[in-house]
Every structure is written in structure tokens, then in C-alpha cells.
mmCIF file of C-alpha atoms in Angstrom:
data_model
loop_
_atom_site.group_PDB
_atom_site.id
_atom_site.type_symbol
_atom_site.label_atom_id
_atom_site.label_comp_id
_atom_site.label_asym_id
_atom_site.label_seq_id
_atom_site.Cartn_x
_atom_site.Cartn_y
_atom_site.Cartn_z
ATOM 1 C CA ALA A 472 -7.373 144.407 77.199
ATOM 2 C CA GLN A 473 -6.728 144.435 80.780
ATOM 3 C CA SER A 474 -8.332 143.024 84.048
ATOM 4 C CA VAL A 475 -7.500 142.251 87.693
ATOM 5 C CA ALA A 476 -8.953 139.861 89.387
ATOM 6 C CA GLN A 477 -9.295 139.458 93.131
ATOM 7 C CA PRO A 478 -10.699 136.048 94.086
ATOM 8 C CA GLU A 479 -11.980 136.774 98.184
ATOM 9 C CA ASP A 480 -14.784 138.920 98.452
ATOM 10 C CA GLN A 481 -13.009 139.114 102.472
ATOM 11 C CA VAL A 482 -10.219 137.753 104.486
ATOM 12 C CA ASN A 483 -10.454 137.230 108.298
ATOM 13 C CA VAL A 484 -7.854 136.438 110.630
ATOM 14 C CA ALA A 485 -6.935 137.062 114.078
ATOM 15 C CA GLU A 486 -4.253 139.849 115.255
ATOM 16 C CA GLY A 487 -1.512 138.969 115.096
ATOM 17 C CA ASN A 488 -1.903 136.334 112.331
ATOM 18 C CA PRO A 489 0.423 136.844 108.816
ATOM 19 C CA LEU A 490 -2.949 137.882 106.516
ATOM 20 C CA THR A 491 -2.685 137.653 102.628
ATOM 21 C CA VAL A 492 -4.964 139.030 100.110
ATOM 22 C CA LYS A 493 -5.243 137.710 96.614
ATOM 23 C CA CYS A 494 -4.683 139.848 92.745
ATOM 24 C CA THR A 495 -3.638 138.042 90.520
ATOM 25 C CA TYR A 496 -3.377 139.758 86.655
ATOM 26 C CA SER A 497 -3.875 140.240 83.413
ATOM 27 C CA VAL A 498 -2.548 142.193 80.738
ATOM 28 C CA SER A 499 -0.613 141.942 77.102
ATOM 29 C CA GLY A 500 2.875 143.080 77.963
ATOM 30 C CA ASN A 501 4.458 143.576 81.351
ATOM 31 C CA PRO A 502 2.645 145.379 84.216
ATOM 32 C CA TYR A 503 3.200 147.635 86.568
ATOM 33 C CA LEU A 504 1.011 146.700 89.788
ATOM 34 C CA PHE A 505 -0.279 148.025 92.672
ATOM 35 C CA TRP A 506 -2.145 147.920 96.160
ATOM 36 C CA TYR A 507 -4.621 150.475 97.833
ATOM 37 C CA VAL A 508 -6.419 150.609 100.878
ATOM 38 C CA GLN A 509 -9.781 152.053 101.752
ATOM 39 C CA TYR A 510 -10.781 152.737 104.830
ATOM 40 C CA PRO A 511 -14.671 153.341 105.512
ATOM 41 C CA ASN A 512 -16.169 156.974 103.491
ATOM 42 C CA ARG A 513 -11.979 157.885 102.771
ATOM 43 C CA GLY A 514 -10.305 158.210 99.038
ATOM 44 C CA LEU A 515 -7.878 155.119 97.982
ATOM 45 C CA GLN A 516 -4.098 155.072 99.832
ATOM 46 C CA PHE A 517 -0.975 154.295 97.962
ATOM 47 C CA LEU A 518 0.127 150.961 99.739
ATOM 48 C CA LEU A 519 3.072 149.847 97.572
ATOM 49 C CA LYS A 520 4.284 149.295 93.785
ATOM 50 C CA TYR A 521 5.538 146.860 91.406
ATOM 51 C CA ILE A 522 7.415 148.468 88.657
ATOM 52 C CA THR A 523 10.658 146.763 87.958
ATOM 53 C CA GLY A 524 13.362 144.338 90.058
ATOM 54 C CA ASP A 525 12.998 143.092 93.470
ATOM 55 C CA ASN A 526 10.298 140.494 93.227
ATOM 56 C CA LEU A 527 8.902 141.358 96.271
ATOM 57 C CA VAL A 528 8.580 145.262 97.592
ATOM 58 C CA LYS A 529 7.731 146.882 100.366
ATOM 59 C CA GLY A 530 4.750 150.162 101.238
ATOM 60 C CA SER A 531 3.218 151.193 103.885
ATOM 61 C CA TYR A 532 2.147 149.972 106.967
ATOM 62 C CA GLY A 533 4.195 147.157 107.024
ATOM 63 C CA PHE A 534 2.905 145.459 104.944
ATOM 64 C CA GLU A 535 5.250 144.060 101.191
ATOM 65 C CA ALA A 536 3.414 141.632 97.713
ATOM 66 C CA GLU A 537 5.184 139.978 96.075
ATOM 67 C CA PHE A 538 5.345 139.894 91.929
ATOM 68 C CA ASN A 539 5.284 136.676 90.648
ATOM 69 C CA LYS A 540 4.891 136.623 86.294
ATOM 70 C CA SER A 541 4.974 132.869 85.783
ATOM 71 C CA GLN A 542 1.465 132.752 87.777
ATOM 72 C CA THR A 543 0.921 136.922 87.069
ATOM 73 C CA SER A 544 0.452 137.362 90.737
ATOM 74 C CA PHE A 545 0.870 140.226 92.956
ATOM 75 C CA HIS A 546 -0.680 138.918 96.104
ATOM 76 C CA LEU A 547 -0.153 141.532 99.514
ATOM 77 C CA LYS A 548 1.407 140.655 102.156
ATOM 78 C CA LYS A 549 1.399 141.471 106.261
ATOM 79 C CA PRO A 550 3.731 139.409 109.131
ATOM 80 C CA SER A 551 1.472 140.025 111.519
ATOM 81 C CA ALA A 552 -1.647 141.486 111.253
ATOM 82 C CA LEU A 553 -4.028 144.578 113.223
ATOM 83 C CA VAL A 554 -7.100 145.393 114.274
ATOM 84 C CA SER A 555 -6.348 149.111 112.682
ATOM 85 C CA ASP A 556 -6.040 147.555 108.824
ATOM 86 C CA SER A 557 -9.277 146.382 108.734
ATOM 87 C CA ALA A 558 -10.264 148.265 105.649
ATOM 88 C CA LEU A 559 -10.933 147.075 102.121
ATOM 89 C CA TYR A 560 -8.250 146.443 99.799
ATOM 90 C CA PHE A 561 -8.011 146.597 95.938
ATOM 91 C CA CYS A 562 -4.650 145.291 93.093
ATOM 92 C CA ALA A 563 -5.150 147.830 90.156
ATOM 93 C CA VAL A 564 -2.758 147.297 87.580
ATOM 94 C CA ARG A 565 -1.526 149.022 84.340
ATOM 95 C CA ASP A 566 0.412 147.403 81.196
ATOM 96 C CA VAL A 567 3.646 148.642 80.713
ATOM 97 C CA ARG A 568 3.660 148.837 76.932
ATOM 98 C CA ASP A 569 0.942 150.452 76.190
ATOM 99 C CA THR A 570 2.780 153.961 76.941
ATOM 100 C CA GLY A 571 -0.609 156.109 76.628
ATOM 101 C CA ARG A 572 -1.964 154.901 78.776
ATOM 102 C CA ARG A 573 -2.071 154.956 82.179
ATOM 103 C CA ALA A 574 -5.906 154.138 83.517
ATOM 104 C CA LEU A 575 -5.330 152.278 86.789
ATOM 105 C CA THR A 576 -8.022 148.964 86.109
ATOM 106 C CA PHE A 577 -8.924 148.012 89.727
ATOM 107 C CA GLY A 578 -10.233 144.808 91.028
ATOM 108 C CA SER A 579 -13.237 144.257 92.165
ATOM 109 C CA GLY A 580 -11.749 144.212 96.239
ATOM 110 C CA THR A 581 -11.432 142.556 99.321
ATOM 111 C CA ARG A 582 -12.336 143.357 102.230
ATOM 112 C CA LEU A 583 -10.291 142.325 105.402
ATOM 113 C CA GLN A 584 -11.039 142.142 108.473
ATOM 114 C CA VAL A 585 -8.985 141.357 112.206
ATOM 115 C CA GLN A 586 -9.838 139.897 114.330
ATOM 116 C CA PRO A 587 -9.331 140.658 118.292
ATOM 117 C CA GLU B 733 2.331 165.985 103.163
ATOM 118 C CA PRO B 734 0.736 166.767 99.504
ATOM 119 C CA GLU B 735 -2.703 165.655 99.449
ATOM 120 C CA VAL B 736 -5.513 166.138 96.453
ATOM 121 C CA THR B 737 -8.391 167.708 97.971
ATOM 122 C CA GLN B 738 -12.107 166.578 96.734
ATOM 123 C CA THR B 739 -15.414 169.179 96.853
ATOM 124 C CA PRO B 740 -18.218 169.323 97.803
ATOM 125 C CA SER B 741 -18.063 166.159 100.042
ATOM 126 C CA HIS B 742 -21.547 165.192 99.028
ATOM 127 C CA GLN B 743 -24.035 166.863 96.346
ATOM 128 C CA VAL B 744 -27.638 165.422 96.096
ATOM 129 C CA THR B 745 -28.586 166.657 92.706
ATOM 130 C CA GLN B 746 -32.260 165.707 91.501
ATOM 131 C CA MET B 747 -32.574 163.722 87.833
ATOM 132 C CA GLY B 748 -32.034 166.316 84.610
ATOM 133 C CA GLN B 749 -30.060 169.335 86.999
ATOM 134 C CA GLU B 750 -26.478 169.560 86.187
ATOM 135 C CA VAL B 751 -23.337 168.667 88.597
ATOM 136 C CA ILE B 752 -19.903 170.148 89.037
ATOM 137 C CA LEU B 753 -17.138 168.368 90.921
ATOM 138 C CA ARG B 754 -14.194 170.117 91.683
ATOM 139 C CA CYS B 755 -10.889 168.429 93.008
ATOM 140 C CA VAL B 756 -7.146 170.143 93.532
ATOM 141 C CA PRO B 757 -4.349 167.958 92.375
ATOM 142 C CA ILE B 758 -1.730 168.109 93.516
ATOM 143 C CA SER B 759 0.876 170.472 92.684
ATOM 144 C CA ASN B 760 2.975 169.595 91.224
ATOM 145 C CA HIS B 761 1.367 166.789 89.108
ATOM 146 C CA LEU B 762 0.957 167.013 85.393
ATOM 147 C CA TYR B 763 -1.748 164.091 84.898
ATOM 148 C CA PHE B 764 -5.454 164.406 86.547
ATOM 149 C CA TYR B 765 -8.129 161.345 86.292
ATOM 150 C CA TRP B 766 -11.144 161.165 87.585
ATOM 151 C CA TYR B 767 -12.501 157.044 88.547
ATOM 152 C CA ARG B 768 -15.650 156.324 89.972
ATOM 153 C CA GLN B 769 -16.626 153.872 92.192
ATOM 154 C CA ILE B 770 -20.839 152.823 92.469
ATOM 155 C CA LEU B 771 -21.703 151.550 96.274
ATOM 156 C CA GLY B 772 -20.583 148.164 95.853
ATOM 157 C CA GLN B 773 -19.000 147.861 93.153
ATOM 158 C CA LYS B 774 -14.796 147.765 91.552
ATOM 159 C CA VAL B 775 -13.288 151.530 91.205
ATOM 160 C CA GLU B 776 -13.683 152.281 87.573
ATOM 161 C CA PHE B 777 -11.409 155.286 85.330
ATOM 162 C CA LEU B 778 -13.622 157.891 83.493
ATOM 163 C CA VAL B 779 -10.798 159.913 81.954
ATOM 164 C CA SER B 780 -6.909 161.398 82.513
ATOM 165 C CA PHE B 781 -6.550 165.235 81.711
ATOM 166 C CA TYR B 782 -3.015 166.416 80.367
ATOM 167 C CA ASN B 783 -1.552 168.952 79.558
ATOM 168 C CA ASN B 784 -4.911 170.647 79.684
ATOM 169 C CA GLU B 785 -6.845 168.211 77.038
ATOM 170 C CA ILE B 786 -8.090 164.066 77.660
ATOM 171 C CA SER B 787 -5.604 161.916 77.672
ATOM 172 C CA GLU B 788 -7.684 158.571 77.688
ATOM 173 C CA LYS B 789 -11.336 158.420 77.823
ATOM 174 C CA SER B 790 -13.308 154.689 78.700
ATOM 175 C CA GLU B 791 -16.486 154.108 77.317
ATOM 176 C CA ILE B 792 -18.377 155.694 80.148
ATOM 177 C CA PHE B 793 -17.721 159.077 79.493
ATOM 178 C CA ASP B 794 -19.564 160.354 77.289
ATOM 179 C CA ASP B 795 -20.954 163.176 75.781
ATOM 180 C CA GLN B 796 -23.322 164.067 79.430
ATOM 181 C CA PHE B 797 -19.473 164.592 80.727
ATOM 182 C CA SER B 798 -16.815 167.397 80.791
ATOM 183 C CA VAL B 799 -13.383 168.436 82.355
ATOM 184 C CA GLU B 800 -11.523 171.187 82.784
ATOM 185 C CA ARG B 801 -9.115 173.140 84.373
ATOM 186 C CA PRO B 802 -9.933 175.611 84.704
ATOM 187 C CA ASP B 803 -7.257 177.316 86.510
ATOM 188 C CA GLY B 804 -4.106 176.264 87.271
ATOM 189 C CA SER B 805 -5.463 174.789 90.826
ATOM 190 C CA ASN B 806 -9.128 172.696 90.451
ATOM 191 C CA PHE B 807 -9.989 170.087 87.934
ATOM 192 C CA THR B 808 -13.565 169.550 87.264
ATOM 193 C CA LEU B 809 -15.744 167.163 86.496
ATOM 194 C CA LYS B 810 -19.512 168.525 84.844
ATOM 195 C CA ILE B 811 -22.483 166.219 84.529
ATOM 196 C CA ARG B 812 -24.805 168.085 81.798
ATOM 197 C CA SER B 813 -27.616 165.810 82.590
ATOM 198 C CA THR B 814 -28.038 163.861 86.127
ATOM 199 C CA LYS B 815 -28.784 160.332 85.448
ATOM 200 C CA LEU B 816 -30.551 157.826 88.600
ATOM 201 C CA GLU B 817 -27.329 155.605 87.272
ATOM 202 C CA ASP B 818 -24.752 158.406 87.515
ATOM 203 C CA SER B 819 -25.122 157.508 91.972
ATOM 204 C CA ALA B 820 -22.406 157.407 93.018
ATOM 205 C CA MET B 821 -18.717 158.020 94.815
ATOM 206 C CA TYR B 822 -16.356 160.156 91.918
ATOM 207 C CA PHE B 823 -12.579 159.579 93.136
ATOM 208 C CA CYS B 824 -10.035 162.673 91.034
ATOM 209 C CA ALA B 825 -5.689 161.777 90.968
ATOM 210 C CA SER B 826 -2.965 162.966 89.904
ATOM 211 C CA SER B 827 0.713 161.245 89.042
ATOM 212 C CA ASP B 828 3.218 163.496 88.458
ATOM 213 C CA GLY B 829 3.937 161.472 85.178
ATOM 214 C CA LEU B 830 7.601 161.174 86.132
ATOM 215 C CA SER B 831 9.512 158.898 88.508
ATOM 216 C CA SER B 832 6.972 157.042 90.188
ATOM 217 C CA TYR B 833 3.598 155.975 88.445
ATOM 218 C CA GLU B 834 1.393 155.524 91.664
ATOM 219 C CA GLN B 835 -1.433 158.108 91.559
ATOM 220 C CA TYR B 836 -2.922 159.917 94.518
ATOM 221 C CA PHE B 837 -5.924 159.549 95.063
ATOM 222 C CA GLY B 838 -9.064 161.967 96.694
ATOM 223 C CA PRO B 839 -11.643 161.517 99.779
ATOM 224 C CA GLY B 840 -14.182 161.416 97.210
ATOM 225 C CA THR B 841 -17.298 162.892 96.237
ATOM 226 C CA ARG B 842 -20.788 160.772 96.866
ATOM 227 C CA LEU B 843 -23.161 161.909 94.374
ATOM 228 C CA THR B 844 -26.856 160.858 94.807
ATOM 229 C CA VAL B 845 -29.291 161.415 91.729
ATOM 230 C CA THR B 846 -33.021 161.917 92.795
#
């Protein structure tokens, strides 16, 4: 069974500072990994994905994430946080090996609060 | 930019009533999904649909749930006899199933069962 852990319920960071939102995963084979963001009363917006190749992936709004196979992690990062980045962030995983299964398994979410 | 749309945005129903939640996936996408998010909890997979049949479902998706693609654009989730615990945000998603792997989510329907 696949699972995702987001160990922090909330991350607080000052505007202009770098931010990191942590995610670790567990799958039987290799993972497809995703980050989504949810603003209040909105759906989930796709930010970025890791499928294969370069371990550092870049996505929307200046976000990036680093895939670390040995630590089974996929932390979301941004060099300089904006107040408008304040939202709920979800990490999700899908097992590459199980081609018949496309369901995403989500973490519990991390609320990012960027203070002015 | 194409997007997934869902109607209604909010549905209030009484326990035991049937509800139908509607979604219009992105037009060239082949895979369709329903997820739900109970308030304060994680997003959970319900069902995926491909080539006019269910391709995968979770243990949550029991006999009271059904999905249908009644025409070339709509994708619906029916809950036959709603229970209080069905109160949640229901998200529809779609993916092209080809070169990209991400799923695109609609804004959700908030279902309140009273």
C-alpha cells in the first residue's frame, strides 16, 4: 500500500524568507510524486510533479521540489516566500509499478502561513 | 486554459435522499476521478473511470455510490441514500492518461447532509 506523510500541520515563515514543506512517501516500487495547493474555498491546483529524470523539479509560482530516493522524500521549496503563498499544500503519490492504478494517495496537508 | 467544472458548488440534502453531483472534465481527457475531503481531513480517492467503466475504486465507494458518463461531456457521481457522514467536499478530476500524469481538479461541490 502506498502512503504519504506530511509531518507538519503548519509552517510559518516570514515574507522574503525561504520556505520548505516536508513530504515523505512509501510505495512498493518507484513513485510518481505531486504537489498540489488549495486556497480557501477552491479546488486543488497542480504545482509540480516528479516522474523521472532530474531530482530537482520546478513548477508554478516559483516553487520547486527535490526528490530524494534514499530518504523517500519530496520536499517542496521556494527561495523567497510571498504572503500570497499562504494556503494548504498537499503532497501526493502514485506507484509507477502499478500501471492499472491511477489513484493518487494524498498526505494530510500542511498549512503554510507567510507573515508580512 | 481548459479547466474542470463542477455543479452545484454547494448542495444541501436530507439524510436518505439521493444526490447527483455533476462534473465536466477537460475535453480531451480520458480518465475521470472522484475524490472527497471531509472537513479537516485529507483528500481521499473514491473512484476512477475510463472507457465508460470503472477502472478502480476504493473501499469508500460502496453500493450507495455510482458514476456515469451520460453524454460526451458530463461525468456524474450519484449517492443513492445519503448519510450524515457523506457530508464532505467532493472533487472531480481528470487526466489525459497519456504523456502527462497529473490530474486536474475541479473547484469541488460541498455536500451537506442534514
